[in-house]
Amino acid sequence: MNERKAWSINGFIGLLLFLIAVAIGIWLLVQEIIVPGIVLIVIAFIFASTITVVQPNEASVVTFFGSYVGTIRKSGLWLIIPFSIRKKISLRVRNFNSVKLKVNDVEGNPVEIAAVVVFKVVDTYKALFEVDNYEKFVEIQSETALRHVASRYPYDRFDGEGYSLRGNADEVAAELNQELQVRLAVAGVEVMESRLTHLAYATEIASAMLQRQQASAILAARQTIVEGAVGMVQMAISKLEAEGLQLDEEKKAAMINNLLVAIVSDRSASPVINTGSLY
C-alpha cells in the first residue's frame, strides 16, 4: 500500500460547530433541560476531537481503529473523521552524518570512512507502517551501504587504472546515492544527496601507506624526468647531425651517457675535461 489523501474539510467549520454546540448545551443546562444539554456538550467535544493542526512541511497520518485512513499534507486547521488517531511526521529535508567506520577496501587495507546523507520522507505510509523506526532504518542502511561501496574499491590506485575512493570521490558518492535509494525505498524515503565527509587509512597502517604514496610519487617523477631526458638527447643528436656533425657510435654512446647523467641526476653535474682520446 502507498500513501493516499485522507478525508478532511476546513477546520474552522468544526471549530464553529464546537462553539455553537457548547453554547446551546450550556443554555439548555441553564434552562434545566439536562439530557439534551449534556448530549450537545458531548457532541461538541466530539467535534473538538476531530480538529487537527498541520504545520508547514509536516504531514498528519490518520488511522481509524487500526486502519489506515490517509494522510493530510496541506498545512492549516482541518476537520477529520471522529475518534481517529493522528500521528505527525516531518517532511523536511534532513541530514544524517555517519560515524567514522573502519572498513577493509578491495585490497584488504583498513580505511576510515564517513559520509553525510541528505534525505526526506516522500511516502508517509511506508515511513510509519513498513518499517519499525524509519529514522533508525536510515542510519543503519546508510552505514551498511557505505561499508558495501567502500569495500568495492581500493583506497588509491597506484597504477592509475580504474576507480579509487580517494581519486574518484564523485563517482563513489553517486554509487552510494544510488544504492541508498534502493535500500531506503521500502521506508518511503528519498535520498537527495550523499557525500563522503572523511576518508583516511586506519592508524595502524597510515605510516606505511604514506611511505608507499611517497615512493610512488618519486617513481612517477623519475619516470617523467627520464622520458624528458631521452627526448632531449634525441633532439640534441638529431640537431648535431642536421648541422653536418657526424658522430660514430662510440661517441654517440659517450654523449648520450654524459647528457643523461647531467639531466637525470638530482645533483649538479661537475664537468670533466677529457684531454685524451676516446680511442
PDB file of C-alpha atoms in Angstrom:
ATOM      1  CA  MET A   1       0.000   0.000   0.000  1.00  0.00           C
ATOM      2  CA  ASN A   2       1.101   3.562  -0.693  1.00  0.00           C
ATOM      3  CA  GLU A   3       0.197   6.905   0.802  1.00  0.00           C
ATOM      4  CA  ARG A   4      -3.231   8.316  -0.025  1.00  0.00           C
ATOM      5  CA  LYS A   5      -5.072  11.521   0.801  1.00  0.00           C
ATOM      6  CA  ALA A   6      -7.253  11.488   3.917  1.00  0.00           C
ATOM      7  CA  TRP A   7     -10.763  12.938   4.014  1.00  0.00           C
ATOM      8  CA  SER A   8     -10.770  16.385   5.593  1.00  0.00           C
ATOM      9  CA  ILE A   9     -12.616  19.696   5.474  1.00  0.00           C
ATOM     10  CA  ASN A  10     -11.825  23.175   6.701  1.00  0.00           C
ATOM     11  CA  GLY A  11     -11.199  23.002  10.431  1.00  0.00           C
ATOM     12  CA  PHE A  12     -12.799  26.357  11.119  1.00  0.00           C
ATOM     13  CA  ILE A  13     -16.159  24.738  10.314  1.00  0.00           C
ATOM     14  CA  GLY A  14     -15.561  22.206  13.070  1.00  0.00           C
ATOM     15  CA  LEU A  15     -14.443  24.964  15.431  1.00  0.00           C
ATOM     16  CA  LEU A  16     -17.633  26.909  14.700  1.00  0.00           C
ATOM     17  CA  LEU A  17     -19.811  23.826  15.260  1.00  0.00           C
ATOM     18  CA  PHE A  18     -17.976  23.163  18.525  1.00  0.00           C
ATOM     19  CA  LEU A  19     -18.658  26.675  19.815  1.00  0.00           C
ATOM     20  CA  ILE A  20     -22.311  26.548  18.735  1.00  0.00           C
ATOM     21  CA  ALA A  21     -22.868  23.140  20.360  1.00  0.00           C
ATOM     22  CA  VAL A  22     -21.204  24.255  23.606  1.00  0.00           C
ATOM     23  CA  ALA A  23     -23.246  27.449  23.710  1.00  0.00           C
ATOM     24  CA  ILE A  24     -26.539  25.662  23.079  1.00  0.00           C
ATOM     25  CA  GLY A  25     -25.646  22.909  25.534  1.00  0.00           C
ATOM     26  CA  ILE A  26     -24.878  25.391  28.290  1.00  0.00           C
ATOM     27  CA  TRP A  27     -28.094  27.276  27.563  1.00  0.00           C
ATOM     28  CA  LEU A  28     -30.106  24.036  27.797  1.00  0.00           C
ATOM     29  CA  LEU A  29     -28.474  23.182  31.113  1.00  0.00           C
ATOM     30  CA  VAL A  30     -29.294  26.639  32.423  1.00  0.00           C
ATOM     31  CA  GLN A  31     -32.889  26.070  31.334  1.00  0.00           C
ATOM     32  CA  GLU A  32     -32.717  22.746  33.250  1.00  0.00           C
ATOM     33  CA  ILE A  33     -33.133  20.739  30.065  1.00  0.00           C
ATOM     34  CA  ILE A  34     -30.472  18.334  31.273  1.00  0.00           C
ATOM     35  CA  VAL A  35     -30.337  15.418  28.830  1.00  0.00           C
ATOM     36  CA  PRO A  36     -30.274  17.409  25.552  1.00  0.00           C
ATOM     37  CA  GLY A  37     -27.768  19.817  27.084  1.00  0.00           C
ATOM     38  CA  ILE A  38     -25.403  17.000  28.072  1.00  0.00           C
ATOM     39  CA  VAL A  39     -25.789  15.379  24.647  1.00  0.00           C
ATOM     40  CA  LEU A  40     -24.899  18.632  22.883  1.00  0.00           C
ATOM     41  CA  ILE A  41     -21.844  19.169  25.067  1.00  0.00           C
ATOM     42  CA  VAL A  42     -20.674  15.609  24.345  1.00  0.00           C
ATOM     43  CA  ILE A  43     -21.201  16.244  20.619  1.00  0.00           C
ATOM     44  CA  ALA A  44     -19.236  19.475  20.978  1.00  0.00           C
ATOM     45  CA  PHE A  45     -16.241  17.640  22.430  1.00  0.00           C
ATOM     46  CA  ILE A  46     -16.509  15.042  19.674  1.00  0.00           C
ATOM     47  CA  PHE A  47     -16.199  17.876  17.152  1.00  0.00           C
ATOM     48  CA  ALA A  48     -13.235  19.197  19.121  1.00  0.00           C
ATOM     49  CA  SER A  49     -11.502  15.821  18.861  1.00  0.00           C
ATOM     50  CA  THR A  50     -11.792  15.891  15.080  1.00  0.00           C
ATOM     51  CA  ILE A  51      -9.888  19.160  14.699  1.00  0.00           C
ATOM     52  CA  THR A  52      -6.188  18.859  13.877  1.00  0.00           C
ATOM     53  CA  VAL A  53      -3.475  21.357  13.020  1.00  0.00           C
ATOM     54  CA  VAL A  54      -0.897  20.583  10.329  1.00  0.00           C
ATOM     55  CA  GLN A  55       2.279  22.674  10.269  1.00  0.00           C
ATOM     56  CA  PRO A  56       4.158  23.601   7.068  1.00  0.00           C
ATOM     57  CA  ASN A  57       6.365  20.762   5.757  1.00  0.00           C
ATOM     58  CA  GLU A  58       4.567  18.344   8.043  1.00  0.00           C
ATOM     59  CA  ALA A  59       2.079  15.558   7.432  1.00  0.00           C
ATOM     60  CA  SER A  60      -0.606  14.074   9.646  1.00  0.00           C
ATOM     61  CA  VAL A  61      -1.192  10.344   9.220  1.00  0.00           C
ATOM     62  CA  VAL A  62      -4.755   9.368  10.162  1.00  0.00           C
ATOM     63  CA  THR A  63      -5.772   5.909  11.407  1.00  0.00           C
ATOM     64  CA  PHE A  64      -9.223   4.741  12.470  1.00  0.00           C
ATOM     65  CA  PHE A  65      -9.393   1.754  14.836  1.00  0.00           C
ATOM     66  CA  GLY A  66      -6.174   0.308  13.432  1.00  0.00           C
ATOM     67  CA  SER A  67      -6.930   1.003   9.766  1.00  0.00           C
ATOM     68  CA  TYR A  68      -5.009   3.494   7.685  1.00  0.00           C
ATOM     69  CA  VAL A  69      -7.354   6.263   6.516  1.00  0.00           C
ATOM     70  CA  GLY A  70      -4.951   8.577   4.734  1.00  0.00           C
ATOM     71  CA  THR A  71      -2.520  11.444   5.098  1.00  0.00           C
ATOM     72  CA  ILE A  72      -3.063  15.197   5.302  1.00  0.00           C
ATOM     73  CA  ARG A  73      -0.146  17.111   3.781  1.00  0.00           C
ATOM     74  CA  LYS A  74      -1.626  20.592   3.369  1.00  0.00           C
ATOM     75  CA  SER A  75      -0.882  22.878   6.291  1.00  0.00           C
ATOM     76  CA  GLY A  76      -3.704  24.502   8.227  1.00  0.00           C
ATOM     77  CA  LEU A  77      -6.645  23.680  10.510  1.00  0.00           C
ATOM     78  CA  TRP A  78      -8.613  20.602   9.427  1.00  0.00           C
ATOM     79  CA  LEU A  79     -11.688  18.639  10.459  1.00  0.00           C
ATOM     80  CA  ILE A  80     -11.271  14.862  10.078  1.00  0.00           C
ATOM     81  CA  ILE A  81     -13.048  11.627  10.987  1.00  0.00           C
ATOM     82  CA  PRO A  82     -14.138  11.435  14.668  1.00  0.00           C
ATOM     83  CA  PHE A  83     -12.326   9.030  17.027  1.00  0.00           C
ATOM     84  CA  SER A  84      -9.382   8.787  14.631  1.00  0.00           C
ATOM     85  CA  ILE A  85      -5.742   8.859  15.710  1.00  0.00           C
ATOM     86  CA  ARG A  86      -3.294  11.268  14.113  1.00  0.00           C
ATOM     87  CA  LYS A  87       0.459  10.890  14.015  1.00  0.00           C
ATOM     88  CA  LYS A  88       2.658  13.751  12.831  1.00  0.00           C
ATOM     89  CA  ILE A  89       5.644  13.129  10.583  1.00  0.00           C
ATOM     90  CA  SER A  90       8.130  15.686   9.299  1.00  0.00           C
ATOM     91  CA  LEU A  91       8.531  16.226   5.551  1.00  0.00           C
ATOM     92  CA  ARG A  92      11.546  18.495   5.976  1.00  0.00           C
ATOM     93  CA  VAL A  93      14.924  17.753   4.424  1.00  0.00           C
ATOM     94  CA  ARG A  94      17.257  16.203   6.988  1.00  0.00           C
ATOM     95  CA  ASN A  95      20.901  15.194   7.264  1.00  0.00           C
ATOM     96  CA  PHE A  96      22.393  12.030   8.650  1.00  0.00           C
ATOM     97  CA  ASN A  97      26.096  12.191   9.477  1.00  0.00           C
ATOM     98  CA  SER A  98      27.557   8.732   9.865  1.00  0.00           C
ATOM     99  CA  VAL A  99      30.256   7.952  12.379  1.00  0.00           C
ATOM    100  CA  LYS A 100      33.751   7.097  11.168  1.00  0.00           C
ATOM    101  CA  LEU A 101      33.578   3.481  10.058  1.00  0.00           C
ATOM    102  CA  LYS A 102      36.582   1.193   9.764  1.00  0.00           C
ATOM    103  CA  VAL A 103      36.245  -0.797   6.536  1.00  0.00           C
ATOM    104  CA  ASN A 104      38.575  -3.001   4.512  1.00  0.00           C
ATOM    105  CA  ASP A 105      38.908  -1.792   0.936  1.00  0.00           C
ATOM    106  CA  VAL A 106      39.011  -4.187  -2.018  1.00  0.00           C
ATOM    107  CA  GLU A 107      42.745  -4.786  -1.409  1.00  0.00           C
ATOM    108  CA  GLY A 108      42.186  -5.610   2.249  1.00  0.00           C
ATOM    109  CA  ASN A 109      43.632  -2.369   3.622  1.00  0.00           C
ATOM    110  CA  PRO A 110      41.741  -0.968   6.638  1.00  0.00           C
ATOM    111  CA  VAL A 111      40.436   2.540   5.973  1.00  0.00           C
ATOM    112  CA  GLU A 112      38.343   5.012   7.929  1.00  0.00           C
ATOM    113  CA  ILE A 113      35.367   6.422   6.046  1.00  0.00           C
ATOM    114  CA  ALA A 114      32.316   8.550   6.845  1.00  0.00           C
ATOM    115  CA  ALA A 115      29.523  10.138   4.828  1.00  0.00           C
ATOM    116  CA  VAL A 116      26.616  12.558   5.059  1.00  0.00           C
ATOM    117  CA  VAL A 117      23.208  11.564   3.660  1.00  0.00           C
ATOM    118  CA  VAL A 118      20.568  14.178   2.798  1.00  0.00           C
ATOM    119  CA  PHE A 119      17.061  12.694   2.762  1.00  0.00           C
ATOM    120  CA  LYS A 120      13.355  13.411   3.199  1.00  0.00           C
ATOM    121  CA  VAL A 121      10.156  11.393   3.606  1.00  0.00           C
ATOM    122  CA  VAL A 122       8.094  11.125   0.416  1.00  0.00           C
ATOM    123  CA  ASP A 123       5.655   8.350   1.416  1.00  0.00           C
ATOM    124  CA  THR A 124       4.287   8.676   4.940  1.00  0.00           C
ATOM    125  CA  TYR A 125       2.514   5.301   4.880  1.00  0.00           C
ATOM    126  CA  LYS A 126       5.752   3.415   4.190  1.00  0.00           C
ATOM    127  CA  ALA A 127       7.711   5.524   6.672  1.00  0.00           C
ATOM    128  CA  LEU A 128       5.325   4.698   9.536  1.00  0.00           C
ATOM    129  CA  PHE A 129       3.973   1.251   8.720  1.00  0.00           C
ATOM    130  CA  GLU A 130       6.546  -0.551   6.538  1.00  0.00           C
ATOM    131  CA  VAL A 131       9.473  -0.162   8.966  1.00  0.00           C
ATOM    132  CA  ASP A 132       9.633  -0.008  12.743  1.00  0.00           C
ATOM    133  CA  ASN A 133      11.545   3.291  13.001  1.00  0.00           C
ATOM    134  CA  TYR A 134      12.343   4.966   9.705  1.00  0.00           C
ATOM    135  CA  GLU A 135      14.989   7.298  11.177  1.00  0.00           C
ATOM    136  CA  LYS A 136      16.914   4.394  12.706  1.00  0.00           C
ATOM    137  CA  PHE A 137      16.380   2.473   9.482  1.00  0.00           C
ATOM    138  CA  VAL A 138      18.027   5.313   7.522  1.00  0.00           C
ATOM    139  CA  GLU A 139      21.017   5.280   9.875  1.00  0.00           C
ATOM    140  CA  ILE A 140      21.590   1.525   9.700  1.00  0.00           C
ATOM    141  CA  GLN A 141      21.078   1.240   5.945  1.00  0.00           C
ATOM    142  CA  SER A 142      23.308   4.256   5.276  1.00  0.00           C
ATOM    143  CA  GLU A 143      26.190   2.734   7.205  1.00  0.00           C
ATOM    144  CA  THR A 144      25.610  -0.658   5.578  1.00  0.00           C
ATOM    145  CA  ALA A 145      25.609   0.840   2.081  1.00  0.00           C
ATOM    146  CA  LEU A 146      28.722   2.885   2.879  1.00  0.00           C
ATOM    147  CA  ARG A 147      30.565  -0.246   4.015  1.00  0.00           C
ATOM    148  CA  HIS A 148      29.473  -2.128   0.905  1.00  0.00           C
ATOM    149  CA  VAL A 149      30.533   0.591  -1.537  1.00  0.00           C
ATOM    150  CA  ALA A 150      33.846   1.232   0.239  1.00  0.00           C
ATOM    151  CA  SER A 151      34.747  -2.466   0.103  1.00  0.00           C
ATOM    152  CA  ARG A 152      34.429  -2.487  -3.712  1.00  0.00           C
ATOM    153  CA  TYR A 153      37.231  -0.009  -4.405  1.00  0.00           C
ATOM    154  CA  PRO A 154      40.840   0.460  -3.308  1.00  0.00           C
ATOM    155  CA  TYR A 155      41.754   3.490  -1.257  1.00  0.00           C
ATOM    156  CA  ASP A 156      44.124   4.603  -4.003  1.00  0.00           C
ATOM    157  CA  ARG A 157      45.157   3.372  -7.464  1.00  0.00           C
ATOM    158  CA  PHE A 158      48.930   3.341  -7.738  1.00  0.00           C
ATOM    159  CA  ASP A 159      48.751   2.026 -11.305  1.00  0.00           C
ATOM    160  CA  GLY A 160      46.360   4.815 -12.327  1.00  0.00           C
ATOM    161  CA  GLU A 161      43.746   2.434 -13.780  1.00  0.00           C
ATOM    162  CA  GLY A 162      40.168   2.175 -12.518  1.00  0.00           C
ATOM    163  CA  TYR A 163      38.278   3.983  -9.768  1.00  0.00           C
ATOM    164  CA  SER A 164      39.545   4.569  -6.245  1.00  0.00           C
ATOM    165  CA  LEU A 165      37.979   6.001  -3.104  1.00  0.00           C
ATOM    166  CA  ARG A 166      40.417   8.901  -2.949  1.00  0.00           C
ATOM    167  CA  GLY A 167      40.662   9.708  -6.635  1.00  0.00           C
ATOM    168  CA  ASN A 168      37.012   9.301  -7.648  1.00  0.00           C
ATOM    169  CA  ALA A 169      35.000  10.715  -4.754  1.00  0.00           C
ATOM    170  CA  ASP A 170      32.191  11.974  -7.023  1.00  0.00           C
ATOM    171  CA  GLU A 171      31.720   8.602  -8.735  1.00  0.00           C
ATOM    172  CA  VAL A 172      31.806   6.770  -5.394  1.00  0.00           C
ATOM    173  CA  ALA A 173      29.256   9.220  -3.943  1.00  0.00           C
ATOM    174  CA  ALA A 174      26.975   8.709  -6.956  1.00  0.00           C
ATOM    175  CA  GLU A 175      27.101   4.930  -6.498  1.00  0.00           C
ATOM    176  CA  LEU A 176      26.441   5.317  -2.772  1.00  0.00           C
ATOM    177  CA  ASN A 177      23.460   7.554  -3.548  1.00  0.00           C
ATOM    178  CA  GLN A 178      22.033   5.006  -5.988  1.00  0.00           C
ATOM    179  CA  GLU A 179      22.438   2.086  -3.591  1.00  0.00           C
ATOM    180  CA  LEU A 180      20.908   4.052  -0.724  1.00  0.00           C
ATOM    181  CA  GLN A 181      17.867   4.944  -2.812  1.00  0.00           C
ATOM    182  CA  VAL A 182      17.237   1.264  -3.499  1.00  0.00           C
ATOM    183  CA  ARG A 183      17.664   0.333   0.165  1.00  0.00           C
ATOM    184  CA  LEU A 184      15.512   3.162   1.557  1.00  0.00           C
ATOM    185  CA  ALA A 185      12.660   2.997  -0.957  1.00  0.00           C
ATOM    186  CA  VAL A 186      10.874   0.482   1.286  1.00  0.00           C
ATOM    187  CA  ALA A 187      10.754   3.148   4.024  1.00  0.00           C
ATOM    188  CA  GLY A 188       9.288   5.838   1.759  1.00  0.00           C
ATOM    189  CA  VAL A 189      12.482   7.898   1.943  1.00  0.00           C
ATOM    190  CA  GLU A 190      14.081   9.772  -0.949  1.00  0.00           C
ATOM    191  CA  VAL A 191      17.855  10.241  -0.888  1.00  0.00           C
ATOM    192  CA  MET A 192      18.620  13.687  -2.256  1.00  0.00           C
ATOM    193  CA  GLU A 193      22.398  13.614  -1.916  1.00  0.00           C
ATOM    194  CA  SER A 194      25.191  11.650  -0.280  1.00  0.00           C
ATOM    195  CA  ARG A 195      28.821  12.683   0.071  1.00  0.00           C
ATOM    196  CA  LEU A 196      31.963  11.326   1.690  1.00  0.00           C
ATOM    197  CA  THR A 197      32.996  13.506   4.626  1.00  0.00           C
ATOM    198  CA  HIS A 198      36.042  11.577   5.842  1.00  0.00           C
ATOM    199  CA  LEU A 199      38.495   9.225   4.177  1.00  0.00           C
ATOM    200  CA  ALA A 200      41.840   8.079   5.559  1.00  0.00           C
ATOM    201  CA  TYR A 201      43.909   4.990   6.133  1.00  0.00           C
ATOM    202  CA  ALA A 202      43.432   3.388   9.520  1.00  0.00           C
ATOM    203  CA  THR A 203      46.021   4.490  12.072  1.00  0.00           C
ATOM    204  CA  GLU A 204      47.762   1.102  12.175  1.00  0.00           C
ATOM    205  CA  ILE A 205      48.812   1.312   8.509  1.00  0.00           C
ATOM    206  CA  ALA A 206      48.758   5.062   7.881  1.00  0.00           C
ATOM    207  CA  SER A 207      52.536   5.471   8.223  1.00  0.00           C
ATOM    208  CA  ALA A 208      53.357   2.559   5.920  1.00  0.00           C
ATOM    209  CA  MET A 209      50.863   3.665   3.269  1.00  0.00           C
ATOM    210  CA  LEU A 210      52.221   7.223   3.408  1.00  0.00           C
ATOM    211  CA  GLN A 211      55.672   5.866   2.614  1.00  0.00           C
ATOM    212  CA  ARG A 212      54.177   3.892  -0.251  1.00  0.00           C
ATOM    213  CA  GLN A 213      52.489   7.009  -1.630  1.00  0.00           C
ATOM    214  CA  GLN A 214      55.735   8.958  -1.363  1.00  0.00           C
ATOM    215  CA  ALA A 215      57.661   6.186  -3.123  1.00  0.00           C
ATOM    216  CA  SER A 216      55.078   6.060  -5.906  1.00  0.00           C
ATOM    217  CA  ALA A 217      55.301   9.836  -6.326  1.00  0.00           C
ATOM    218  CA  ILE A 218      59.102   9.675  -6.524  1.00  0.00           C
ATOM    219  CA  LEU A 219      58.966   6.873  -9.101  1.00  0.00           C
ATOM    220  CA  ALA A 220      56.432   8.782 -11.194  1.00  0.00           C
ATOM    221  CA  ALA A 221      58.596  11.905 -11.076  1.00  0.00           C
ATOM    222  CA  ARG A 222      61.694   9.926 -12.051  1.00  0.00           C
ATOM    223  CA  GLN A 223      59.845   8.353 -14.950  1.00  0.00           C
ATOM    224  CA  THR A 224      58.826  11.778 -16.229  1.00  0.00           C
ATOM    225  CA  ILE A 225      62.402  13.055 -15.891  1.00  0.00           C
ATOM    226  CA  VAL A 226      63.842  10.061 -17.743  1.00  0.00           C
ATOM    227  CA  GLU A 227      61.298  10.358 -20.560  1.00  0.00           C
ATOM    228  CA  GLY A 228      62.108  14.048 -20.914  1.00  0.00           C
ATOM    229  CA  ALA A 229      65.855  13.409 -20.796  1.00  0.00           C
ATOM    230  CA  VAL A 230      65.679  10.792 -23.544  1.00  0.00           C
ATOM    231  CA  GLY A 231      63.736  13.207 -25.717  1.00  0.00           C
ATOM    232  CA  MET A 232      66.286  15.968 -25.130  1.00  0.00           C
ATOM    233  CA  VAL A 233      69.201  13.666 -26.005  1.00  0.00           C
ATOM    234  CA  GLN A 234      67.481  12.529 -29.200  1.00  0.00           C
ATOM    235  CA  MET A 235      66.838  16.152 -30.153  1.00  0.00           C
ATOM    236  CA  ALA A 236      70.473  17.119 -29.451  1.00  0.00           C
ATOM    237  CA  ILE A 237      71.905  14.317 -31.596  1.00  0.00           C
ATOM    238  CA  SER A 238      69.439  14.998 -34.417  1.00  0.00           C
ATOM    239  CA  LYS A 239      70.321  18.699 -34.388  1.00  0.00           C
ATOM    240  CA  LEU A 240      74.078  17.998 -34.463  1.00  0.00           C
ATOM    241  CA  GLU A 241      73.674  15.622 -37.375  1.00  0.00           C
ATOM    242  CA  ALA A 242      71.488  18.179 -39.168  1.00  0.00           C
ATOM    243  CA  GLU A 243      74.339  20.697 -38.801  1.00  0.00           C
ATOM    244  CA  GLY A 244      76.677  18.268 -40.542  1.00  0.00           C
ATOM    245  CA  LEU A 245      78.497  16.920 -37.486  1.00  0.00           C
ATOM    246  CA  GLN A 246      78.731  13.162 -37.849  1.00  0.00           C
ATOM    247  CA  LEU A 247      79.384  11.075 -34.748  1.00  0.00           C
ATOM    248  CA  ASP A 248      80.348   7.444 -34.717  1.00  0.00           C
ATOM    249  CA  GLU A 249      78.531   5.014 -32.454  1.00  0.00           C
ATOM    250  CA  GLU A 250      81.080   5.187 -29.628  1.00  0.00           C
ATOM    251  CA  LYS A 251      80.969   8.992 -29.487  1.00  0.00           C
ATOM    252  CA  LYS A 252      77.192   8.916 -29.605  1.00  0.00           C
ATOM    253  CA  ALA A 253      77.152   6.473 -26.694  1.00  0.00           C
ATOM    254  CA  ALA A 254      79.531   8.661 -24.683  1.00  0.00           C
ATOM    255  CA  MET A 255      77.489  11.772 -25.441  1.00  0.00           C
ATOM    256  CA  ILE A 256      74.231  10.062 -24.551  1.00  0.00           C
ATOM    257  CA  ASN A 257      75.715   8.811 -21.281  1.00  0.00           C
ATOM    258  CA  ASN A 258      77.006  12.245 -20.298  1.00  0.00           C
ATOM    259  CA  LEU A 259      73.777  14.045 -21.190  1.00  0.00           C
ATOM    260  CA  LEU A 260      71.589  11.535 -19.363  1.00  0.00           C
ATOM    261  CA  VAL A 261      73.742  11.720 -16.241  1.00  0.00           C
ATOM    262  CA  ALA A 262      73.670  15.528 -16.303  1.00  0.00           C
ATOM    263  CA  ILE A 263      69.908  15.742 -16.840  1.00  0.00           C
ATOM    264  CA  VAL A 264      68.647  12.871 -14.688  1.00  0.00           C
ATOM    265  CA  SER A 265      70.928  13.379 -11.693  1.00  0.00           C
ATOM    266  CA  ASP A 266      69.337  15.153  -8.738  1.00  0.00           C
ATOM    267  CA  ARG A 267      72.652  16.905  -8.043  1.00  0.00           C
ATOM    268  CA  SER A 268      74.557  19.485 -10.053  1.00  0.00           C
ATOM    269  CA  ALA A 269      76.839  17.842 -12.593  1.00  0.00           C
ATOM    270  CA  SER A 270      80.596  18.580 -12.400  1.00  0.00           C
ATOM    271  CA  PRO A 271      82.059  18.811 -15.900  1.00  0.00           C
ATOM    272  CA  VAL A 272      85.266  16.869 -16.597  1.00  0.00           C
ATOM    273  CA  ILE A 273      87.547  17.933 -19.451  1.00  0.00           C
ATOM    274  CA  ASN A 274      88.897  14.958 -21.354  1.00  0.00           C
ATOM    275  CA  THR A 275      92.406  15.760 -22.657  1.00  0.00           C
ATOM    276  CA  GLY A 276      92.961  12.341 -24.107  1.00  0.00           C
ATOM    277  CA  SER A 277      91.181  10.341 -26.744  1.00  0.00           C
ATOM    278  CA  LEU A 278      88.195   8.092 -26.649  1.00  0.00           C
ATOM    279  CA  TYR A 279      90.111   5.523 -28.704  1.00  0.00           C
TER     280      TYR A 279
END
